[in-house]
mmCIF file of C-alpha atoms in Angstrom:
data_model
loop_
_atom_site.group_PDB
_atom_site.id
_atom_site.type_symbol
_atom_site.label_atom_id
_atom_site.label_comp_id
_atom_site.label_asym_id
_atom_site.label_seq_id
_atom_site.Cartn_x
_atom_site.Cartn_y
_atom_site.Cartn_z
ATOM 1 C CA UNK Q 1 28.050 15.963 -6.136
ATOM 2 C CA UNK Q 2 27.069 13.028 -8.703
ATOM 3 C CA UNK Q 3 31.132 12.012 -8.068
ATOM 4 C CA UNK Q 4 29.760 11.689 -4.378
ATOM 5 C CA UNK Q 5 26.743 9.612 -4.994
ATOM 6 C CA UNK Q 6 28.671 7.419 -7.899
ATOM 7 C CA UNK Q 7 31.358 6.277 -5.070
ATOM 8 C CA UNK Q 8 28.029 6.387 -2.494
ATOM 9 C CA UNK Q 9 26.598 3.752 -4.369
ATOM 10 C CA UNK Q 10 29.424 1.628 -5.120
ATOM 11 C CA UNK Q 11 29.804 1.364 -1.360
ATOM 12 C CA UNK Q 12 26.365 0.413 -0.613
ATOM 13 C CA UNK Q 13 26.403 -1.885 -3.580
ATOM 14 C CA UNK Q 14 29.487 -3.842 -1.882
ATOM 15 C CA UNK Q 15 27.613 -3.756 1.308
ATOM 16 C CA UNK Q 16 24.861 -5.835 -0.686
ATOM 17 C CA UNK Q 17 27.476 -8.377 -2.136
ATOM 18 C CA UNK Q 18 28.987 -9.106 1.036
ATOM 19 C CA UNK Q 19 25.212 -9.182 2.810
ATOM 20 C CA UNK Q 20 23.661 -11.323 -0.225
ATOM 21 C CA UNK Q 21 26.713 -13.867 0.917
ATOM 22 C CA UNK Q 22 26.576 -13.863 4.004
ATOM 23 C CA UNK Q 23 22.603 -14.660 4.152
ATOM 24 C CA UNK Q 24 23.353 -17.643 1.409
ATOM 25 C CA UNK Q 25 25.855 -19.098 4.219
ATOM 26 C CA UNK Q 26 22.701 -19.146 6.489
ATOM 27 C CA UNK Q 27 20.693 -20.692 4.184
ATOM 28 C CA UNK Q 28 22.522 -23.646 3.822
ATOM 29 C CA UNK Q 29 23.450 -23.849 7.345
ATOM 30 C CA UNK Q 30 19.329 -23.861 8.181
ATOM 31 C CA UNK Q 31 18.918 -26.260 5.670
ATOM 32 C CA UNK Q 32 21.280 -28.549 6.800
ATOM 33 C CA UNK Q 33 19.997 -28.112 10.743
ATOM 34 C CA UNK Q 34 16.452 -29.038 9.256
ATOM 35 C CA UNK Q 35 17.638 -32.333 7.425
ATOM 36 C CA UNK Q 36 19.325 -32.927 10.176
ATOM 37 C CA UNK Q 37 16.194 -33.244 12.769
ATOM 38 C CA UNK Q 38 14.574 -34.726 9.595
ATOM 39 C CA UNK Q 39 11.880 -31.927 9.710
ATOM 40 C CA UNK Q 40 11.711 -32.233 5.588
ATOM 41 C CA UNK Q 41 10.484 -36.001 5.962
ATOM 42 C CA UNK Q 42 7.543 -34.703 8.943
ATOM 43 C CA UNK Q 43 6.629 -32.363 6.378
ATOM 44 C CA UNK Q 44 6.010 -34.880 3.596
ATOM 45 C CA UNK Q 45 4.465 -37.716 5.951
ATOM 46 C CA UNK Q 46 1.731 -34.875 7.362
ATOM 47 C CA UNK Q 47 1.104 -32.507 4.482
ATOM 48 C CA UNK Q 48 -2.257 -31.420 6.112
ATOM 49 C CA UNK Q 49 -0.679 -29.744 9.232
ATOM 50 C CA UNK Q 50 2.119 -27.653 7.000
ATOM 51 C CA UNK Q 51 -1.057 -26.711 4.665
ATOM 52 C CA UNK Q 52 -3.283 -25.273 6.676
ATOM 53 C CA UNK Q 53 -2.301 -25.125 10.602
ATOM 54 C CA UNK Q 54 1.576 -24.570 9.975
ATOM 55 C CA UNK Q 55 0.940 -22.939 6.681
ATOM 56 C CA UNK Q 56 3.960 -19.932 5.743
ATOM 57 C CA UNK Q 57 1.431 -16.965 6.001
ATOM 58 C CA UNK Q 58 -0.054 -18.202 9.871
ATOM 59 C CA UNK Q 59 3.572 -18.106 10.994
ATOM 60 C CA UNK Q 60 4.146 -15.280 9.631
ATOM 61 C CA UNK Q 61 1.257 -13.062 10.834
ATOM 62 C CA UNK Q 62 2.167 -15.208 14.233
ATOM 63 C CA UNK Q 63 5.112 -13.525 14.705
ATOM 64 C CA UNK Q 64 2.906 -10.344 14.807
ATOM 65 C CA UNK Q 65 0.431 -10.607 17.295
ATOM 66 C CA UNK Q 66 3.427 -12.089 19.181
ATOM 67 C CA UNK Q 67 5.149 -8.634 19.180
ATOM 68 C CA UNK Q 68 1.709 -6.482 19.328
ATOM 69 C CA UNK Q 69 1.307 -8.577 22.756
ATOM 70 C CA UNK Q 70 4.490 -7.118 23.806
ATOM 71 C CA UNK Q 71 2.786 -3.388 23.283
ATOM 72 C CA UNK Q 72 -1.080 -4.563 25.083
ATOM 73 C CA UNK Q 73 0.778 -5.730 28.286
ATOM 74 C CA UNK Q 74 3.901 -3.822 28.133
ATOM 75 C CA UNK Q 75 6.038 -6.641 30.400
ATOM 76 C CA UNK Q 76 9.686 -5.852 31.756
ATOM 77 C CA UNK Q 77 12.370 -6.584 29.609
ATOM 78 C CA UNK Q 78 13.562 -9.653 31.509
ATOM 79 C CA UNK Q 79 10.628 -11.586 31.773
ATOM 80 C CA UNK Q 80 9.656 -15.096 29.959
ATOM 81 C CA UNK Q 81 7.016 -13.246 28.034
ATOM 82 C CA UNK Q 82 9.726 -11.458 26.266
ATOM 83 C CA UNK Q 83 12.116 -14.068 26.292
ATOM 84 C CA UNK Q 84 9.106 -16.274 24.734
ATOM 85 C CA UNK Q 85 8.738 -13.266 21.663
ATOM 86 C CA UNK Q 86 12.235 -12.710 20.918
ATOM 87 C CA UNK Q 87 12.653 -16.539 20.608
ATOM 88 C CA UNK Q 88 9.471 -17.584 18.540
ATOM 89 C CA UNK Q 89 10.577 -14.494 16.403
ATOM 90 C CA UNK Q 90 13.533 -15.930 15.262
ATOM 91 C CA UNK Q 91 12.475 -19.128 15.063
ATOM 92 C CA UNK Q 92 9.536 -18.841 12.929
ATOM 93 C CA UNK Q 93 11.559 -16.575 10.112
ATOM 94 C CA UNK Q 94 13.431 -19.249 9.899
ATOM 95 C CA UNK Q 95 10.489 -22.149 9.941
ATOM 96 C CA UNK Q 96 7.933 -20.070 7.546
ATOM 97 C CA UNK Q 97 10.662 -20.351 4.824
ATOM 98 C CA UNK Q 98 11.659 -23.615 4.687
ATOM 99 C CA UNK Q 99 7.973 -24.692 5.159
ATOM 100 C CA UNK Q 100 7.377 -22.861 2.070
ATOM 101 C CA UNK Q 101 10.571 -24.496 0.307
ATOM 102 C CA UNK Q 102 9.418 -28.030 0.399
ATOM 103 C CA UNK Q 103 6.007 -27.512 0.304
ATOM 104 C CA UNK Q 104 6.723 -26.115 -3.278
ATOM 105 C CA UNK Q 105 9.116 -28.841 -3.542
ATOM 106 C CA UNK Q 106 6.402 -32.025 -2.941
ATOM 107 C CA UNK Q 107 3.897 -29.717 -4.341
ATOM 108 C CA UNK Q 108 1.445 -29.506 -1.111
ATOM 109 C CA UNK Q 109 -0.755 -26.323 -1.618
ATOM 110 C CA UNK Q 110 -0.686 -24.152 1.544
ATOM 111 C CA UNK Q 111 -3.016 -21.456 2.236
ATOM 112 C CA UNK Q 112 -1.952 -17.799 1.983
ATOM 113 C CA UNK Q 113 -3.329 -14.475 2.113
ATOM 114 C CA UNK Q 114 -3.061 -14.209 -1.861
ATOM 115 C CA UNK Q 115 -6.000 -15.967 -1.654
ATOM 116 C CA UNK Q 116 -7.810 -13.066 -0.367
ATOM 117 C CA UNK Q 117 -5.036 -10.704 -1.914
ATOM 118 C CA UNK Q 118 -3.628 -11.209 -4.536
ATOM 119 C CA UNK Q 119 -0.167 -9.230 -4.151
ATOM 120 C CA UNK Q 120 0.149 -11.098 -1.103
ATOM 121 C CA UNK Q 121 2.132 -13.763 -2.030
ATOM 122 C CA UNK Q 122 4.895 -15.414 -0.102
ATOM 123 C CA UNK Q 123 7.756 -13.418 -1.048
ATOM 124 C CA UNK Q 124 5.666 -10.306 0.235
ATOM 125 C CA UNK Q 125 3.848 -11.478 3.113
ATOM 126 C CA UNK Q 126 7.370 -12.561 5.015
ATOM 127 C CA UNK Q 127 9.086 -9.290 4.688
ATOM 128 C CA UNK Q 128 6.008 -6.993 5.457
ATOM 129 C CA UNK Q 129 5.328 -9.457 8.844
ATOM 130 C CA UNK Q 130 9.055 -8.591 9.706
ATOM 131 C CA UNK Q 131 9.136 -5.217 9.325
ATOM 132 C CA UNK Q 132 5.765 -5.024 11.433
ATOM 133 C CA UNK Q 133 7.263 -7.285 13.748
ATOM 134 C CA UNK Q 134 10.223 -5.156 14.215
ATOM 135 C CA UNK Q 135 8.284 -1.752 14.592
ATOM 136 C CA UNK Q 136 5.414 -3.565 17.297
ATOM 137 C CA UNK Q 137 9.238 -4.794 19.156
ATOM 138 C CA UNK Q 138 10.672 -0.868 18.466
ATOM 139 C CA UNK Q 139 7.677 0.859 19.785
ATOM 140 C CA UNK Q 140 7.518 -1.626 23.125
ATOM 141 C CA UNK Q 141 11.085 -0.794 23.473
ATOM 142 C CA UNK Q 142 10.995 2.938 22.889
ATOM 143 C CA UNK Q 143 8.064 3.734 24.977
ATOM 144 C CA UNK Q 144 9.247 1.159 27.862
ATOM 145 C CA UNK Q 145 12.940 2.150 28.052
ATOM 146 C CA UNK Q 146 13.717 5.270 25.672
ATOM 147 C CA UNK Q 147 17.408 5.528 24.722
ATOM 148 C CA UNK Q 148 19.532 6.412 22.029
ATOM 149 C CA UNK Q 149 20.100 2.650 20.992
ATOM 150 C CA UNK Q 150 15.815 2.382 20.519
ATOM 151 C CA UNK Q 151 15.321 5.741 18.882
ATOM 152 C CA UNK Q 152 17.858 4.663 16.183
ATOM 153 C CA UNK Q 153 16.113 1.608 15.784
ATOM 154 C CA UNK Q 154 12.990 3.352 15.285
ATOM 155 C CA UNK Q 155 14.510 5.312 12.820
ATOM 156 C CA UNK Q 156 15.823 2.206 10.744
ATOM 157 C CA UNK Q 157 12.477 0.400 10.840
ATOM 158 C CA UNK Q 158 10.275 3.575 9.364
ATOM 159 C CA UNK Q 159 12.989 3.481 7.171
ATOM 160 C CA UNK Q 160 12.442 0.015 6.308
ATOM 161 C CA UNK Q 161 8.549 0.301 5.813
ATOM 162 C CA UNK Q 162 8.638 2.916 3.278
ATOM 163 C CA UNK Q 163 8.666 -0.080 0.934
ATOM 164 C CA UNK Q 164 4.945 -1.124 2.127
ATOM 165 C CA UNK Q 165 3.290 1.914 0.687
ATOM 166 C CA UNK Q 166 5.509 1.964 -2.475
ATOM 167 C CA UNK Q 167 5.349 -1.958 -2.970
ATOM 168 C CA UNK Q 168 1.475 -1.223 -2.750
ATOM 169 C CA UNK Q 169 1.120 1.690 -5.015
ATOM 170 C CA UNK Q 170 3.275 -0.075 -7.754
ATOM 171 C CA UNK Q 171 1.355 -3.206 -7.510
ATOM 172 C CA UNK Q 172 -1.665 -0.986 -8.189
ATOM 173 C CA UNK Q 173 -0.231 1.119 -11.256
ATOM 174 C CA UNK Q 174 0.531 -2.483 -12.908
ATOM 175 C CA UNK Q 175 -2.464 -3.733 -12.386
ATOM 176 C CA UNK Q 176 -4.646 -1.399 -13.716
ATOM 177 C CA UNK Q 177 -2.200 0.615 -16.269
ATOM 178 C CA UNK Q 178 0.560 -2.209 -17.648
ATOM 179 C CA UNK Q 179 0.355 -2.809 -20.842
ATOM 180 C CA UNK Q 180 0.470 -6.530 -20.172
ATOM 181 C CA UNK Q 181 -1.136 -8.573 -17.088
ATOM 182 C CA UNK Q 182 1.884 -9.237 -14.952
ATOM 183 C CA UNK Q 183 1.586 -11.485 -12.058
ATOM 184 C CA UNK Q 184 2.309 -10.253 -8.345
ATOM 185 C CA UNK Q 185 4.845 -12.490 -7.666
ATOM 186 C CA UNK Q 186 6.748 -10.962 -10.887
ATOM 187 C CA UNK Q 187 6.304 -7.522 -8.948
ATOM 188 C CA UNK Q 188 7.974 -8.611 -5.643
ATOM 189 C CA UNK Q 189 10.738 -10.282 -5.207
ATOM 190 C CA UNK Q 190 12.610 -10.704 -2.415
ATOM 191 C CA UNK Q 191 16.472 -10.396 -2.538
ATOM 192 C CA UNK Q 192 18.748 -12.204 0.029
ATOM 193 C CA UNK Q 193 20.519 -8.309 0.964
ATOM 194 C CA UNK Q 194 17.150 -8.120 2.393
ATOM 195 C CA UNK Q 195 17.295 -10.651 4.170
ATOM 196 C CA UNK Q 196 20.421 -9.576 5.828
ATOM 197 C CA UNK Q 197 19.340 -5.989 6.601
ATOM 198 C CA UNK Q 198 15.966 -7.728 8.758
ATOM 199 C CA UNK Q 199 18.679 -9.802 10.405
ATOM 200 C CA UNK Q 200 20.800 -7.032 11.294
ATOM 201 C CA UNK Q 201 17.428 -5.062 13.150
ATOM 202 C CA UNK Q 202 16.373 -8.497 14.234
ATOM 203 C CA UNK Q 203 20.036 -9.064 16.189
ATOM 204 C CA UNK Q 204 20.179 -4.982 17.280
ATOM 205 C CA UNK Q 205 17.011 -5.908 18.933
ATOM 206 C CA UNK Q 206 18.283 -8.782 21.381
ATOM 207 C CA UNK Q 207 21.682 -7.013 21.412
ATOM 208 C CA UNK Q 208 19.440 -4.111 22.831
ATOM 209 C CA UNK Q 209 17.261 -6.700 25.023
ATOM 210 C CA UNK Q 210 20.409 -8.268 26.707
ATOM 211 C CA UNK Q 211 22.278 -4.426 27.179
ATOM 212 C CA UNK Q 212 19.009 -3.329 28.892
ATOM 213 C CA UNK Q 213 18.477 -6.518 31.407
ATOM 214 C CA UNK Q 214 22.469 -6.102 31.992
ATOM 215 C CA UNK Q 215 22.884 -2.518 31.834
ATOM 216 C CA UNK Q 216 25.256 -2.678 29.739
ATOM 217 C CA UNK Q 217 26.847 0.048 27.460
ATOM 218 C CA UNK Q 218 29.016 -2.211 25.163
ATOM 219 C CA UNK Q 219 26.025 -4.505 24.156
ATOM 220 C CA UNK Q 220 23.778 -0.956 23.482
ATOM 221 C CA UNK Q 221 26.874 0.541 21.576
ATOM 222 C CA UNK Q 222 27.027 -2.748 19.371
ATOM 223 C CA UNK Q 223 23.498 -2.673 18.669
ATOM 224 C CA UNK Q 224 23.669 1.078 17.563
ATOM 225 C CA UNK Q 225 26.533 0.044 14.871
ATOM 226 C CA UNK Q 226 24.269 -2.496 13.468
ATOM 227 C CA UNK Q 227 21.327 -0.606 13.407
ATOM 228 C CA UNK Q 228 23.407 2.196 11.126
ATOM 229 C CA UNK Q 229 24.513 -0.823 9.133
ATOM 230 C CA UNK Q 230 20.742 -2.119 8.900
ATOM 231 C CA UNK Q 231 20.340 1.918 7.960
ATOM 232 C CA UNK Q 232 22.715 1.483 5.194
ATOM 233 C CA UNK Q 233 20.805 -2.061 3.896
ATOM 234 C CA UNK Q 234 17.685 0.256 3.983
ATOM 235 C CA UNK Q 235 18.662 2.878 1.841
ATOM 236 C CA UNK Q 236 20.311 0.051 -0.801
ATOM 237 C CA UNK Q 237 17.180 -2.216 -0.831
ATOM 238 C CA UNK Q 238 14.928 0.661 -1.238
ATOM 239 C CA UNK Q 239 17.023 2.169 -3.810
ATOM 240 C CA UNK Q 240 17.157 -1.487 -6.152
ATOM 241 C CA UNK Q 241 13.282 -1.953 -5.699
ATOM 242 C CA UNK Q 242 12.311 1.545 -7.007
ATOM 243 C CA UNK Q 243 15.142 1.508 -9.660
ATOM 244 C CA UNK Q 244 13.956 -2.380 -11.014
ATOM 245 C CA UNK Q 245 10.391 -0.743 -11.147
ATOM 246 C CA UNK Q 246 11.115 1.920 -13.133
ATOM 247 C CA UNK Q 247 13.449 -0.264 -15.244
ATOM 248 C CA UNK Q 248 11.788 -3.122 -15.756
ATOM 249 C CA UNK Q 249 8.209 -0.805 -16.342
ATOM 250 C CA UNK Q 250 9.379 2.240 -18.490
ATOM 251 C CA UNK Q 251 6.247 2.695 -20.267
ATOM 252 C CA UNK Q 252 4.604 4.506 -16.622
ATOM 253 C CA UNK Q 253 7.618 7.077 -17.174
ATOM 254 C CA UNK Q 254 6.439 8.898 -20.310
ATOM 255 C CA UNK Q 255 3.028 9.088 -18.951
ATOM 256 C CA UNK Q 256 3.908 9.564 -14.718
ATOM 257 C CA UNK Q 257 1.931 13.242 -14.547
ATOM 258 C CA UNK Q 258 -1.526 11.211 -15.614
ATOM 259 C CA UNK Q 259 -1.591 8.118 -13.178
ATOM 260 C CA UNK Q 260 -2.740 8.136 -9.778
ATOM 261 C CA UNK Q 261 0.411 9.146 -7.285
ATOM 262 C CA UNK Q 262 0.257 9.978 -3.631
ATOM 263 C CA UNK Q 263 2.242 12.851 -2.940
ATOM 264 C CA UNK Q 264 4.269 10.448 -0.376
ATOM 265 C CA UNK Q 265 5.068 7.383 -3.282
ATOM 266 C CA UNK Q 266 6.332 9.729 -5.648
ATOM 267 C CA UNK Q 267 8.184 11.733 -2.963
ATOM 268 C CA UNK Q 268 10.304 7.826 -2.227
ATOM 269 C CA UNK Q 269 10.599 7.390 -5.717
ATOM 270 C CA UNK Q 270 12.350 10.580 -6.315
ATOM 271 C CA UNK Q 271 14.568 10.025 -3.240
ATOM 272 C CA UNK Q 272 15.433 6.489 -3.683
ATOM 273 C CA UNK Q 273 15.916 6.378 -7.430
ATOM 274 C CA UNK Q 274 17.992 8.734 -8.101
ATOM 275 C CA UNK Q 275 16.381 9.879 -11.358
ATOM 276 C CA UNK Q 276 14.960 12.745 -12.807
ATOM 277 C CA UNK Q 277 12.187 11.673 -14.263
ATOM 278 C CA UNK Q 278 10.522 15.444 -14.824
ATOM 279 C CA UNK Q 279 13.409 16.655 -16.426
ATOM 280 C CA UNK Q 280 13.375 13.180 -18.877
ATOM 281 C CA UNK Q 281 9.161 13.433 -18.978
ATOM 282 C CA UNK Q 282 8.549 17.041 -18.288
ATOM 283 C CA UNK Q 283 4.671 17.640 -17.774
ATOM 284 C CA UNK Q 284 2.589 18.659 -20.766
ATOM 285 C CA UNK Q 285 2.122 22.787 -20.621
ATOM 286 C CA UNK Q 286 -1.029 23.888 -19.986
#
């Protein structure tokens, strides 16, 4: 069995090499587009609109009311309000982080929600707004045209916002148990494999958009594969943010039984990790 999960991981961890290049290919590539239309000069001539009205975190939570429209009017699948979602979807993930590239680059202050929170920084707002994204888009598409393509969708994105709660509840035990005052941006970091996992659920989605205004079976089969592979990216990303936490924190493992831990954290931590903690830190007898 521990033969099994050694060669289990080694897969998924070549799964992340190959997705952490791939996503660095499209990095460059959407740099280069911006330079090209010059969008890095607008951004330094009119610092004002990128730090407050085109600021990362707007675009961001843009992209969610965008999809939560999709579930208040419930449209058809071929019409321009769709069309209009799936298109600003995709083009603000890519906008909201080069925005916040060369704004730290000229150093132009935007405003954020770590204002008001402070584990909301950049690196955490962008993900959690794409995963929310992606579950407003599932639900629309489960509820409006139920198939086998949108229910393993739905399963992927759950999958995918497990983090949320755990990101949470580990930003909480550092805060108010570390030894040391660690900032939140320490905490979260975002890694390019997730990057390509979002893309993957992000392309299953039109892939699933055009097979259902087409009818056709190929185009819903193709999504399905990448939906198991964004299944796959899940389970890996998952797995490296619990197992960094529990690396890169190890004095919350001696003392686990005493802090604060919803039944449903510690339940993902045991899954994803892959460590027995209680047998390394058994409880103290009564």
């Amino acid at each position: 069995m521990r033969d099994a999960l050694d060669r289990l991981m080694l897969w998924l961890n070549w799964a992340g090499r190959i997705g952490d290049w791939f996503i660095g290919k499209l990095y460059r590539l959407r740099d280069t587009v911006a330079e090209g239309i010059k969008l890095n000069q607008v951004i330094q001539k009119v610092p004002w609109v990128f730090s407050s009205i085109l600021c990362p975190d707007l675009i961001s939570l843009s992209r969610i009311l965008g999809a939560l429209s999709l579930l208040i009017r419930c449209p058809p699948i071929n019409s321009p309000h769709v069309v209009l979602i799936v298109v600003w979807s995709g083009l603000s993930d890519w906008l909201d982080g080069y925005i916040a590239k060369q704004a730290h680059k000229l150093g132009i202050k935007t405003w954020g929600l770590a204002q008001l929170w402070p584990i909301a920084t950049g690196q955490a707002v962008d993900p959690a707004a794409d995963g929310l994204t992606v579950l407003l888009a599932t639900i629309y598409l489960v509820i409006k045209y139920p198939n086998p393509a949108t229910v393993l969708l739905t399963v992927a994105v759950f999958m995918e916002l497990i983090k949320i709660p755990v990101s949470f509840h580990g930003y909480r035990l550092i805060r108010d148990y570390a030894t040391e005052k660690i900032p939140p941006e320490q905490i979260i970091r975002k890694e390019r494999i997730g990057e390509a996992k979002m893309l993957c659920l992000f392309v299953s989605i039109i892939l699933i958009w055009i097979g259902l205004s087409r009818s056709s079976l190929i185009l819903l089969f193709i999504a399905s594969a990448l939906t198991g592979i964004a299944l796959v990216l899940c389970y890996l990303t998952t797995a490296r943010y619990i197992k960094r936490f529990l690396i890169e924190f190890p004095d919350f493992l001696p003392r686990w039984y005493t802090l604060p831990r919803p039944t449903f954290t510690w339940l993902m931590l045991f899954l994803f990790a892959q460590m027995n903690v209680n047998r390394r830190y058994p409880p103290p007898t009564a």
